[in-house]
Coordinates of C-alpha atoms and ligand atoms in Angstrom, one line a residue:
M1 CA 0.0 0.0 0.0
N2 CA 1.5 3.3 -1.0
R3 CA 0.6 6.8 -2.1
A4 CA 1.6 6.3 -5.7
E5 CA -0.8 3.4 -6.1
M6 CA -3.6 5.5 -4.4
Y7 CA -3.0 8.3 -6.9
R8 CA -3.0 5.8 -9.8
R9 CA -6.5 4.7 -8.6
L10 CA -7.6 8.3 -8.2
R11 CA -6.5 9.5 -11.6
G12 CA -7.7 6.4 -13.3
H13 CA -11.2 6.8 -11.8
G14 CA -13.3 8.5 -14.5
S15 CA -16.8 8.8 -13.4
R16 CA -18.4 9.7 -10.1
W17 CA -17.6 7.7 -7.0
D18 CA -20.3 5.9 -5.2
M19 CA -19.2 7.5 -1.9
I20 CA -16.6 10.0 -0.8
V21 CA -15.7 9.8 2.9
V22 CA -14.1 12.8 4.6
G23 CA -12.0 11.9 7.7
G24 CA -9.5 9.1 8.2
G25 CA -10.1 8.1 11.8
A26 CA -11.8 4.9 13.0
T27 CA -15.2 6.1 11.8
G28 CA -14.2 7.1 8.3
V29 CA -11.9 4.2 7.7
G30 CA -14.6 1.8 9.0
V31 CA -17.1 3.3 6.5
A32 CA -14.6 2.9 3.7
I33 CA -14.1 -0.8 4.5
D34 CA -17.8 -1.4 4.8
A35 CA -18.6 0.4 1.5
A36 CA -15.8 -1.4 -0.4
T37 CA -16.7 -4.8 0.8
R38 CA -20.3 -4.2 -0.3
G39 CA -18.9 -3.5 -3.8
Y40 CA -19.3 0.3 -3.8
D41 CA -16.4 2.3 -5.0
V42 CA -15.2 4.7 -2.4
L43 CA -12.7 7.5 -1.9
L44 CA -11.5 8.5 1.5
L45 CA -9.7 11.8 2.2
E46 CA -7.8 12.6 5.4
Q47 CA -6.4 16.0 5.9
S48 CA -3.4 14.9 8.0
D49 CA -2.3 11.4 8.7
F50 CA -4.6 8.5 9.3
G51 CA -5.5 8.5 13.0
K52 CA -3.9 11.9 13.7
G53 CA -7.2 12.9 15.3
T54 CA -8.8 11.2 18.3
S55 CA -8.3 7.7 16.9
S56 CA -4.7 7.4 18.1
R57 CA -5.3 9.1 21.4
S58 CA -7.8 6.7 23.1
T59 CA -7.4 4.8 26.4
K60 CA -6.7 1.7 24.2
L61 CA -9.7 -0.2 25.5
V62 CA -12.1 -2.4 23.5
H63 CA -14.9 -2.3 25.9
G64 CA -18.6 -2.3 26.6
G65 CA -18.2 0.6 29.0
V66 CA -18.8 -0.4 32.6
R67 CA -19.7 3.2 33.2
Y68 CA -22.7 3.2 30.8
L69 CA -24.0 0.2 32.7
E70 CA -24.2 2.3 35.8
Q71 CA -26.1 4.9 33.7
G72 CA -28.6 2.2 32.9
N73 CA -27.7 2.2 29.2
L74 CA -28.0 -1.5 28.6
S75 CA -28.5 -1.5 24.9
L76 CA -25.3 0.6 24.3
V77 CA -23.3 -1.7 26.6
M78 CA -24.7 -4.9 24.8
E79 CA -23.9 -3.5 21.4
A80 CA -20.4 -2.5 22.4
L81 CA -19.8 -5.9 24.1
Q82 CA -20.8 -7.7 20.9
E83 CA -18.4 -5.5 18.9
R84 CA -15.7 -6.1 21.4
G85 CA -16.1 -9.9 20.7
L86 CA -16.1 -9.4 17.0
L87 CA -13.0 -7.3 17.1
L88 CA -11.1 -9.9 19.1
E89 CA -12.2 -12.5 16.5
N90 CA -11.3 -10.3 13.5
A91 CA -8.0 -8.7 14.7
P92 CA -6.6 -11.0 17.4
H93 CA -3.1 -9.7 16.6
L94 CA -4.1 -6.3 17.9
V95 CA -6.8 -6.9 20.5
S96 CA -6.2 -8.9 23.8
N97 CA -8.1 -9.8 26.9
L98 CA -7.1 -8.0 30.0
G99 CA -8.1 -8.4 33.6
F100 CA -9.3 -5.1 35.3
V101 CA -9.4 -4.9 39.1
V102 CA -11.7 -2.6 40.9
P103 CA -9.9 -2.2 44.2
S104 CA -12.0 -1.8 47.3
Y105 CA -11.0 0.3 50.3
D106 CA -14.5 0.4 51.8
W107 CA -16.5 -2.7 53.0
W108 CA -19.4 -2.1 50.6
E109 CA -17.4 -1.7 47.4
S110 CA -16.7 -5.4 46.5
P111 CA -20.3 -6.6 46.8
F112 CA -21.6 -3.5 45.1
Y113 CA -19.3 -3.6 42.1
G114 CA -19.3 -7.4 42.1
V115 CA -23.1 -7.5 41.2
G116 CA -22.7 -4.9 38.5
L117 CA -19.8 -6.6 36.9
K118 CA -21.6 -10.0 36.9
L119 CA -24.3 -8.3 34.8
Y120 CA -21.6 -6.8 32.6
N121 CA -20.3 -10.3 31.7
L122 CA -23.9 -11.7 31.4
L123 CA -24.7 -9.0 28.8
A124 CA -21.8 -10.1 26.7
G125 CA -23.5 -13.5 26.1
K126 CA -21.4 -15.7 23.9
Y127 CA -18.9 -12.8 23.4
G128 CA -17.9 -12.9 27.1
F129 CA -14.3 -12.4 27.9
G130 CA -14.4 -14.2 31.3
P131 CA -16.5 -14.2 34.5
S132 CA -15.9 -11.5 37.0
R133 CA -15.0 -12.5 40.6
I134 CA -14.6 -10.9 44.0
L135 CA -11.0 -11.0 45.1
S136 CA -9.6 -11.2 48.6
R137 CA -6.9 -8.7 49.7
E138 CA -4.2 -11.3 48.9
E139 CA -5.6 -12.1 45.5
T140 CA -5.9 -8.4 44.7
L141 CA -2.2 -8.0 45.6
E142 CA -1.3 -10.9 43.4
H143 CA -2.9 -9.2 40.4
L144 CA -1.7 -5.7 41.4
P145 CA 1.6 -6.0 43.3
T146 CA 2.2 -2.3 43.2
I147 CA -1.3 -1.1 44.4
R148 CA -1.5 1.1 47.5
Q149 CA -1.9 -1.4 50.4
E150 CA -3.0 0.9 53.2
G151 CA -6.7 0.3 53.9
L152 CA -7.0 -2.2 51.0
R153 CA -9.7 -4.8 51.6
G154 CA -9.9 -6.6 48.3
G155 CA -11.3 -6.0 44.9
V156 CA -13.4 -7.3 42.0
I157 CA -11.8 -8.6 38.8
Y158 CA -13.6 -8.4 35.4
Y159 CA -12.3 -8.8 31.8
D160 CA -12.3 -6.4 28.9
G161 CA -10.3 -5.8 25.7
Q162 CA -7.2 -3.8 25.1
F163 CA -5.7 -2.8 21.8
D164 CA -3.3 -0.6 19.9
D165 CA -5.5 2.1 18.3
A166 CA -3.2 3.6 15.7
R167 CA -1.9 0.2 14.7
L168 CA -5.4 -1.1 14.3
L169 CA -6.3 1.9 12.2
I170 CA -3.4 1.5 9.8
H171 CA -4.4 -2.2 9.4
L172 CA -8.0 -1.1 8.7
V173 CA -6.7 1.3 6.1
T174 CA -4.8 -1.6 4.5
T175 CA -7.9 -3.7 4.7
A176 CA -10.0 -1.0 2.9
F177 CA -7.2 -0.7 0.3
E178 CA -7.2 -4.5 -0.3
Q179 CA -11.0 -4.3 -0.8
G180 CA -10.6 -1.8 -3.6
A181 CA -11.0 1.5 -1.7
T182 CA -8.8 4.6 -2.5
L183 CA -7.5 6.3 0.6
L184 CA -5.3 9.4 0.8
N185 CA -3.7 10.9 3.8
Y186 CA -2.5 14.6 3.6
A187 CA -5.5 15.4 1.5
R188 CA -7.5 18.2 3.1
V189 CA -11.1 18.8 2.0
T190 CA -11.3 22.5 1.5
G191 CA -14.9 22.8 0.1
L192 CA -18.0 21.0 -1.1
T193 CA -19.5 21.1 -4.6
K194 CA -23.3 21.1 -5.2
D195 CA -25.5 20.1 -8.0
G196 CA -28.1 22.3 -9.7
E197 CA -30.6 21.7 -6.9
G198 CA -28.2 22.6 -4.2
F199 CA -27.4 19.1 -3.0
V200 CA -23.8 18.2 -2.1
D201 CA -22.3 16.1 -4.9
G202 CA -18.6 16.3 -4.4
V203 CA -15.5 17.7 -2.6
R204 CA -12.6 19.9 -3.4
F205 CA -9.4 18.9 -1.8
T206 CA -5.7 19.8 -1.8
D207 CA -2.7 17.5 -1.8
G208 CA -0.8 18.6 1.3
E209 CA 2.5 17.6 -0.2
T210 CA 2.3 19.1 -3.6
G211 CA -0.4 21.7 -3.2
E212 CA -2.2 20.3 -6.2
P213 CA -6.0 21.0 -6.1
F214 CA -8.5 18.4 -7.0
E215 CA -12.3 18.2 -7.4
E216 CA -14.0 14.8 -7.1
H217 CA -17.7 13.9 -7.4
A218 CA -19.8 11.2 -5.7
K219 CA -23.4 10.0 -5.3
V220 CA -23.1 10.7 -1.6
V221 CA -20.5 12.5 0.6
I222 CA -20.0 11.2 4.1
N223 CA -18.8 13.5 6.9
A224 CA -16.7 11.5 9.3
T225 CA -14.5 14.3 10.6
G226 CA -14.9 13.6 14.4
A227 CA -14.4 16.7 16.5
F228 CA -14.4 18.8 13.3
T229 CA -17.8 17.6 12.2
D230 CA -19.5 21.0 12.5
A231 CA -16.9 22.7 10.3
L232 CA -17.8 20.5 7.3
R233 CA -21.5 20.7 8.2
R234 CA -21.3 24.5 8.1
A235 CA -19.4 24.3 4.7
A236 CA -22.5 22.5 3.4
D237 CA -25.0 24.7 5.1
P238 CA -23.8 27.9 6.9
S239 CA -26.9 27.9 9.1
A240 CA -26.3 24.4 10.5
E241 CA -26.6 24.4 14.3
P242 CA -23.5 22.8 16.1
M243 CA -24.1 19.2 17.1
I244 CA -20.7 18.4 18.7
A245 CA -19.7 19.1 22.2
A246 CA -15.9 18.6 22.3
S247 CA -14.4 17.2 25.5
Q248 CA -10.7 16.6 26.1
G249 CA -9.2 13.6 27.8
I250 CA -5.5 13.2 28.7
H251 CA -3.3 10.2 29.7
L252 CA 0.0 10.1 31.5
V253 CA 2.5 7.4 30.7
F254 CA 5.0 6.0 33.2
E255 CA 7.5 3.2 33.5
A256 CA 6.0 -0.3 34.0
S257 CA 7.3 -0.4 37.6
F258 CA 4.4 1.8 38.7
L259 CA 1.9 -0.9 37.7
E260 CA 3.5 -4.3 37.9
G261 CA 1.7 -7.5 37.0
Q262 CA -0.6 -8.2 34.1
S263 CA -3.8 -6.5 35.3
A264 CA -5.2 -3.0 35.0
I265 CA -6.8 -0.9 37.7
M266 CA -10.3 0.5 37.2
V267 CA -11.4 3.3 39.5
P268 CA -15.2 3.7 39.0
H269 CA -15.5 7.0 40.8
T270 CA -12.8 9.7 40.9
S271 CA -13.3 12.8 42.9
D272 CA -14.8 14.5 39.8
G273 CA -17.2 11.6 39.3
R274 CA -15.3 10.0 36.4
V275 CA -13.8 6.6 35.7
M276 CA -10.0 6.3 35.8
F277 CA -7.9 3.5 34.3
A278 CA -4.3 2.5 34.9
I279 CA -3.4 0.0 32.3
P280 CA -0.2 -1.9 31.3
W281 CA 0.5 -1.1 27.6
H282 CA 3.5 -1.9 25.5
G283 CA 5.7 -2.4 28.6
H284 CA 4.6 0.9 30.2
A285 CA 1.8 2.1 32.5
V286 CA -0.9 4.4 31.0
V287 CA -3.1 6.3 33.4
G288 CA -6.1 8.4 32.4
T289 CA -8.4 10.0 31.6
T290 CA -10.0 13.4 32.2
D291 CA -13.1 15.0 30.7
T292 CA -12.7 18.7 30.2
P293 CA -15.1 20.6 27.9
V294 CA -13.2 22.5 25.1
A295 CA -14.6 25.4 23.1
E296 CA -12.7 24.6 19.8
P297 CA -11.2 21.3 18.8
A298 CA -7.4 21.4 17.9
M299 CA -5.5 19.1 15.6
E300 CA -2.8 18.8 18.2
P301 CA -4.6 19.1 21.6
V302 CA -2.4 19.9 24.6
A303 CA -2.8 18.6 28.1
L304 CA -3.8 21.3 30.6
E305 CA -1.9 21.7 33.9
Q306 CA -5.1 21.0 35.9
E307 CA -5.5 17.7 34.0
I308 CA -2.0 16.6 34.7
E309 CA -2.3 17.4 38.4
F310 CA -5.6 15.7 38.6
I311 CA -4.3 12.4 37.2
L312 CA -1.2 12.5 39.3
Q313 CA -3.2 13.1 42.5
T314 CA -5.8 10.4 41.6
A315 CA -3.1 7.9 40.7
S316 CA -1.3 8.6 44.0
L317 CA -4.4 7.3 45.8
Y318 CA -4.1 3.9 44.2
L319 CA -0.4 3.3 43.5
A320 CA 2.2 2.4 46.2
K321 CA 4.8 4.4 44.4
K322 CA 3.3 7.9 44.0
P323 CA 4.0 9.2 40.5
T324 CA 5.3 12.8 40.2
R325 CA 5.7 15.1 37.2
G326 CA 9.3 13.9 36.8
D327 CA 8.1 10.3 36.3
V328 CA 5.9 11.2 33.3
L329 CA 7.5 9.7 30.1
S330 CA 4.7 11.0 27.9
V331 CA 1.4 12.9 28.1
F332 CA -1.1 12.8 25.3
A333 CA -4.5 14.5 24.9
G334 CA -7.4 13.6 22.7
I335 CA -10.8 15.2 21.9
R336 CA -14.0 13.3 22.2
P337 CA -16.5 14.2 19.5
L338 CA -19.6 13.8 21.8
V339 CA -23.0 14.5 20.3
R340 CA -24.9 17.3 22.1
S341 CA -28.1 16.5 23.8
G342 CA -29.7 19.9 24.3
E343 CA -27.5 22.1 26.4
A344 CA -23.9 20.9 26.8
G345 CA -23.0 21.0 30.5
N346 CA -21.2 18.0 32.0
T347 CA -19.6 16.2 29.1
A348 CA -19.1 13.0 31.1
A349 CA -22.8 12.6 30.9
L350 CA -23.3 13.1 27.2
S351 CA -24.2 10.3 24.9
R352 CA -21.5 7.9 23.8
G353 CA -23.8 6.3 21.3
H354 CA -23.4 7.3 17.7
T355 CA -25.5 9.6 15.5
I356 CA -26.1 9.5 11.8
R357 CA -27.7 12.5 10.3
I358 CA -28.9 13.1 6.7
E359 CA -28.3 16.9 6.3
K360 CA -30.6 19.1 4.4
S361 CA -27.8 19.4 1.9
G362 CA -27.8 15.6 1.3
M363 CA -24.5 15.1 3.0
V364 CA -24.4 12.2 5.5
T365 CA -22.8 13.0 8.9
I366 CA -21.7 10.3 11.3
C367 CA -20.3 11.1 14.7
G368 CA -20.1 10.1 18.3
G369 CA -19.8 6.5 19.3
K370 CA -16.5 5.0 20.3
W371 CA -13.6 3.1 18.8
T372 CA -15.0 -0.2 20.0
T373 CA -18.2 0.3 17.9
Y374 CA -16.5 1.6 14.7
R375 CA -17.7 -1.4 12.7
R376 CA -21.3 -1.1 13.8
M377 CA -21.3 2.6 13.2
A378 CA -20.0 2.0 9.7
E379 CA -22.6 -0.6 8.9
D380 CA -25.4 1.8 10.0
C381 CA -23.9 4.7 8.1
V382 CA -23.4 2.7 4.8
D383 CA -27.0 1.4 5.1
Q384 CA -28.3 4.9 5.2
A385 CA -25.9 6.4 2.6
A386 CA -26.5 3.6 0.1
T387 CA -30.3 4.1 0.3
L388 CA -29.9 7.9 -0.1
A389 CA -27.6 7.5 -3.1
R390 CA -29.9 4.8 -4.6
L391 CA -27.0 2.3 -4.8
P392 CA -27.8 -1.3 -5.6
E393 CA -28.7 -3.1 -2.3
S394 CA -25.8 -5.1 -0.9
P395 CA -25.6 -6.5 2.7
C396 CA -22.9 -5.7 5.2
V397 CA -20.2 -8.4 5.5
T398 CA -17.8 -6.9 8.0
S399 CA -18.9 -8.8 11.1
H400 CA -16.7 -11.7 10.1
L401 CA -14.1 -10.0 8.0
N402 CA -10.5 -10.5 9.0
V403 CA -8.6 -7.3 9.5
H404 CA -5.3 -7.1 7.6
G405 CA -2.5 -8.8 9.5
F406 CA -4.9 -11.3 11.1
H407 CA -2.8 -13.8 13.0
A408 CA -4.1 -16.0 15.8
A409 CA -0.8 -16.4 17.6
S410 CA 1.1 -13.2 16.9
R411 CA 2.5 -13.0 20.5
K412 CA 5.3 -15.2 19.2
F413 CA 6.6 -12.3 17.2
G414 CA 7.6 -10.5 20.3
H415 CA 7.9 -6.7 19.8
L416 CA 6.7 -7.2 16.2
S417 CA 3.4 -8.9 17.3
V418 CA 1.3 -5.8 16.4
Y419 CA 2.2 -6.5 12.7
G420 CA 0.5 -9.8 12.8
S421 CA 1.0 -11.8 9.6
D422 CA 3.3 -8.9 8.4
A423 CA 5.8 -9.6 11.3
P424 CA 7.9 -12.1 9.4
L425 CA 8.3 -9.6 6.6
V426 CA 9.5 -6.9 9.0
R427 CA 11.8 -9.5 10.5
Q428 CA 13.2 -10.2 7.0
L429 CA 14.1 -6.6 6.6
E430 CA 16.0 -6.7 9.9
E431 CA 17.8 -9.8 8.8
S432 CA 18.6 -8.4 5.3
D433 CA 20.6 -5.5 6.8
P434 CA 22.0 -5.7 10.3
A435 CA 21.9 -1.9 10.7
L436 CA 18.1 -2.1 10.4
A437 CA 18.0 -4.6 13.3
D438 CA 19.5 -2.1 15.7
R439 CA 17.2 -0.4 18.2
L440 CA 16.8 3.3 17.5
D441 CA 17.0 3.9 21.3
A442 CA 17.8 1.6 24.2
A443 CA 14.6 2.7 26.0
L444 CA 12.2 1.4 23.4
P445 CA 12.1 -1.8 21.2
Y446 CA 11.7 -0.1 17.8
T447 CA 14.2 -0.8 15.1
G448 CA 15.2 0.8 11.8
A449 CA 13.3 -1.9 9.9
Q450 CA 10.1 -0.6 11.3
V451 CA 10.8 2.8 9.9
V452 CA 11.5 1.4 6.5
W453 CA 8.4 -0.8 6.6
A454 CA 6.2 2.2 7.6
V455 CA 7.4 4.2 4.6
R456 CA 7.2 1.3 2.1
E457 CA 4.0 -0.4 3.2
E458 CA 2.0 1.8 5.5
M459 CA 1.9 5.2 3.8
A460 CA 4.0 7.0 6.5
R461 CA 4.9 10.4 5.0
T462 CA 6.3 12.4 7.9
L463 CA 8.6 11.7 10.8
E464 CA 5.7 12.1 13.1
D465 CA 3.7 9.5 11.3
V466 CA 6.5 7.0 11.9
L467 CA 7.2 7.9 15.5
A468 CA 3.7 8.6 16.8
R469 CA 1.4 6.2 14.9
R470 CA 3.2 3.5 12.9
T471 CA 5.3 2.9 16.0
R472 CA 4.0 4.2 19.3
A473 CA 7.3 5.7 20.4
L474 CA 6.0 9.3 21.0
F475 CA 3.1 8.0 23.1
L476 CA 5.4 5.9 25.3
N477 CA 8.5 8.0 25.9
A478 CA 8.8 11.4 24.4
Q479 CA 12.5 12.0 25.4
A480 CA 13.6 8.7 24.0
T481 CA 11.7 9.5 20.8
L482 CA 13.5 12.8 20.4
R483 CA 16.7 10.8 20.6
M484 CA 15.5 8.4 17.9
A485 CA 14.4 11.1 15.5
P486 CA 17.7 11.9 13.7
R487 CA 18.3 8.3 12.8
A488 CA 14.7 7.7 11.9
V489 CA 14.5 10.7 9.5
Q490 CA 17.7 9.6 7.8
L491 CA 16.2 6.2 7.1
M492 CA 13.0 7.8 5.8
A493 CA 14.9 10.1 3.5
G494 CA 16.8 7.1 2.1
E495 CA 13.5 5.4 1.3
M496 CA 11.7 8.4 0.0
G497 CA 14.6 10.0 -1.9
R498 CA 14.5 13.2 0.1
D499 CA 17.4 15.7 0.7
T500 CA 18.9 17.1 3.8
E501 CA 16.7 20.1 3.7
W502 CA 13.6 17.9 4.0
Q503 CA 15.2 16.0 6.9
A504 CA 16.0 19.3 8.7
E505 CA 12.4 20.5 8.2
Q506 CA 11.0 17.1 9.4
L507 CA 13.2 17.2 12.5
R508 CA 12.2 20.8 13.3
S509 CA 8.5 20.2 13.0
F510 CA 8.7 16.9 14.9
R511 CA 10.6 18.5 17.8
Q512 CA 7.9 21.1 18.0
I513 CA 5.1 18.5 18.1
A514 CA 7.0 16.4 20.7
Q515 CA 6.9 19.3 23.1
N516 CA 3.2 18.6 23.6
Y517 CA 4.1 15.1 24.9
L518 CA 6.6 16.4 27.5
V519 CA 5.8 17.6 31.0
T520 CA 8.7 20.0 31.0
W521 CA 8.5 22.4 33.8
H522 CA 6.3 23.2 36.8
H523 CA 5.6 26.6 38.2
P524 CA 3.7 26.3 41.5
E525 CA 1.4 29.2 40.6
T526 CA 0.6 27.9 37.2
L527 CA -3.0 28.7 36.4
A528 CA -5.5 26.0 35.8
G529 CA -6.0 25.9 32.1
T530 CA -2.4 26.7 31.1
P531 CA -1.0 24.2 28.7
A532 CA 1.6 22.0 30.4
N533 CA 4.4 23.0 28.0
A534 CA 3.7 26.7 27.8
P535 CA 6.9 28.8 28.0
A536 CA 7.9 29.6 31.6
P537 CA 7.0 33.1 32.6
E538 CA 9.8 35.6 32.4
K539 CA 11.6 36.2 35.7
I540 CA 11.2 39.8 36.9
Ligands
FAD601 C1 -9.3 10.6 25.8 C2 -10.1 9.6 25.0 C3 -10.1 8.2 25.3 C4 -10.9 7.3 24.6 N1 -10.8 6.0 24.9 C5 -11.5 5.1 24.2 C6 -11.4 3.7 24.5 O1 -10.6 3.3 25.3 N2 -12.1 2.9 23.8 C7 -13.0 3.3 22.8 O2 -13.7 2.4 22.3 N3 -13.2 4.6 22.5 C8 -12.4 5.5 23.2 N4 -12.5 6.8 22.9 C9 -13.4 7.3 21.8 C10 -12.7 7.0 20.4 O3 -11.3 7.3 20.4 C11 -13.4 7.9 19.4 O4 -14.8 7.7 19.4 C12 -12.9 7.7 17.9 O5 -11.5 7.6 17.9 C13 -13.4 8.7 17.0 O6 -13.0 8.5 15.7 P1 -13.4 9.4 14.5 O7 -12.9 8.8 13.3 O8 -14.8 9.8 14.6 O9 -12.6 10.8 14.8 P2 -11.1 11.1 14.5 O10 -10.2 10.0 14.9 O11 -10.8 12.4 15.2 O12 -11.0 11.3 13.0 C14 -11.5 12.4 12.3 C15 -10.6 12.7 11.2 O13 -11.1 13.7 10.3 C16 -10.1 14.5 9.8 N5 -10.6 15.7 9.2 C17 -11.2 16.7 9.8 N6 -11.5 17.7 8.9 C18 -11.1 17.2 7.7 C19 -11.1 17.8 6.4 N7 -11.6 19.0 6.1 N8 -10.6 17.1 5.3 C20 -10.0 15.8 5.6 N9 -10.0 15.3 6.8 C21 -10.5 16.0 7.9 C22 -9.2 14.7 11.0 O14 -7.9 15.1 10.7 C23 -9.3 13.4 11.7 O15 -8.2 12.6 11.5 C24 -11.7 7.8 23.5 C25 -11.7 9.1 23.2 C26 -10.9 10.0 23.9 C27 -10.9 11.5 23.5

């Protein structure tokens, strides 16, 4: 899969597309797969890299959502639990079963959560990941050796899924490509075209690398732009009322020693009434998340000081070794594209279910939902879009469609397990040239072969694509990633035939982005709402 082949498909495509999808996150790429497997011809356009938006910034859970159970939203939980099961079946190289322990420090907690979590597993039916169980204090410590022991009474264990979001996304892009779809990253939609009756019938977009403008037409245009949904809706109809309430969530990443063992911690009620997770991921501990309403979504959201402090304080209540700012290896923020229900107030209470809207302009908008339910969202959306565009009827086939890389035992590939059936090919690259087998930095497992693979086979175009999403280096350890950057960009330039000027520009822009992942300094009087990496105030 590469850009040249995508352009060959685009330029060779004479007539109107059946569908054009705007947005290359989980939602848009899911729609592209669904449409392509039904036999519709589909073009997907992403303004930045695939997954640059929210879809690489999640908590990495494939879950039914224990929290929605508490809100009494059983149908949402059941649907998500079914999708969780299907995703494990279809992408076992990227999704795994993980034990989550709800620790109890009060006598009533274990029986209370024990009942709810029994129901959670019952609702999964044949897609269950394992029965929940009340744990004694000793058993809790076996699962979570580094939990705070003071006052600990026991816990409840339940099972849910975990995944690598950006890796799944790139394998979904590959799946869509293999099914005949055309997908372009760095292709920003700048406007919509309309037919004589005023209905949207196409898009204008610009190639972000060459600046070349394009105009493409389709029987139906689908808006899957996540947090940016309202901007495209307004392009279609300037009077469109906003439907998205954006809410930011952040995660802090620490060394694995903060969370030893193979289980995660789930805190059902933080002091602000949210759920917090501490999960083992790629040899590190990821802790999050927050829920902070934001006025305008940003492409590169930045963690706020108050969010960092909140996570540190909450984590300190549950971890024996209290994490400090100095322990944070990476911090990442993401924007939830929640659908407004009347007045937006507390975003934690807004609907996590998805919404499909046929706009007055004839454009189809899909938003909300969650990563776990991307397949189901796509099915619903293509059903609607195909009817609207009067496409020949064709049933959805994705519930049992293997995702690219499908491999039932990919753990045996060690640090290459996330490549699934591609792992032996990446290993061949390492073996073909010993220099490619070297780690790019001692702190992380990534090798030069992974950089080369990302460029050749996974449409990585920038240093950030390689270090943030094809590998997850930036999300795991920002300082180590900055050390890896010069070697990685050299390898990319060799593959892409780029000069030293390009390399210097890539390094400059990557270093700037990486600042957002560092918790660099702390001023005791920092105001709530100040980005964590804002320049230090000048000394008087
Ligand atoms: C902090 C956090 C934690 C989460 N954790 C989980 C979890 O553990 N499990 C779970 O199931 N869900 C989770 N979610 C929800 C899940 O991540 C999102 O629902 C999902 O990623 C949304 O995908 P999307 O494709 O709709 O949006 P996005 O991934 O944001 O994709 C939209 C894309 O549209 C592109 N775009 C915008 N405008 C244009 C344009 N004009 N032209 C071309 N492209 C454009 C953007 O660049 C972007 O890439 C979490 C969300 C957050 C914020």
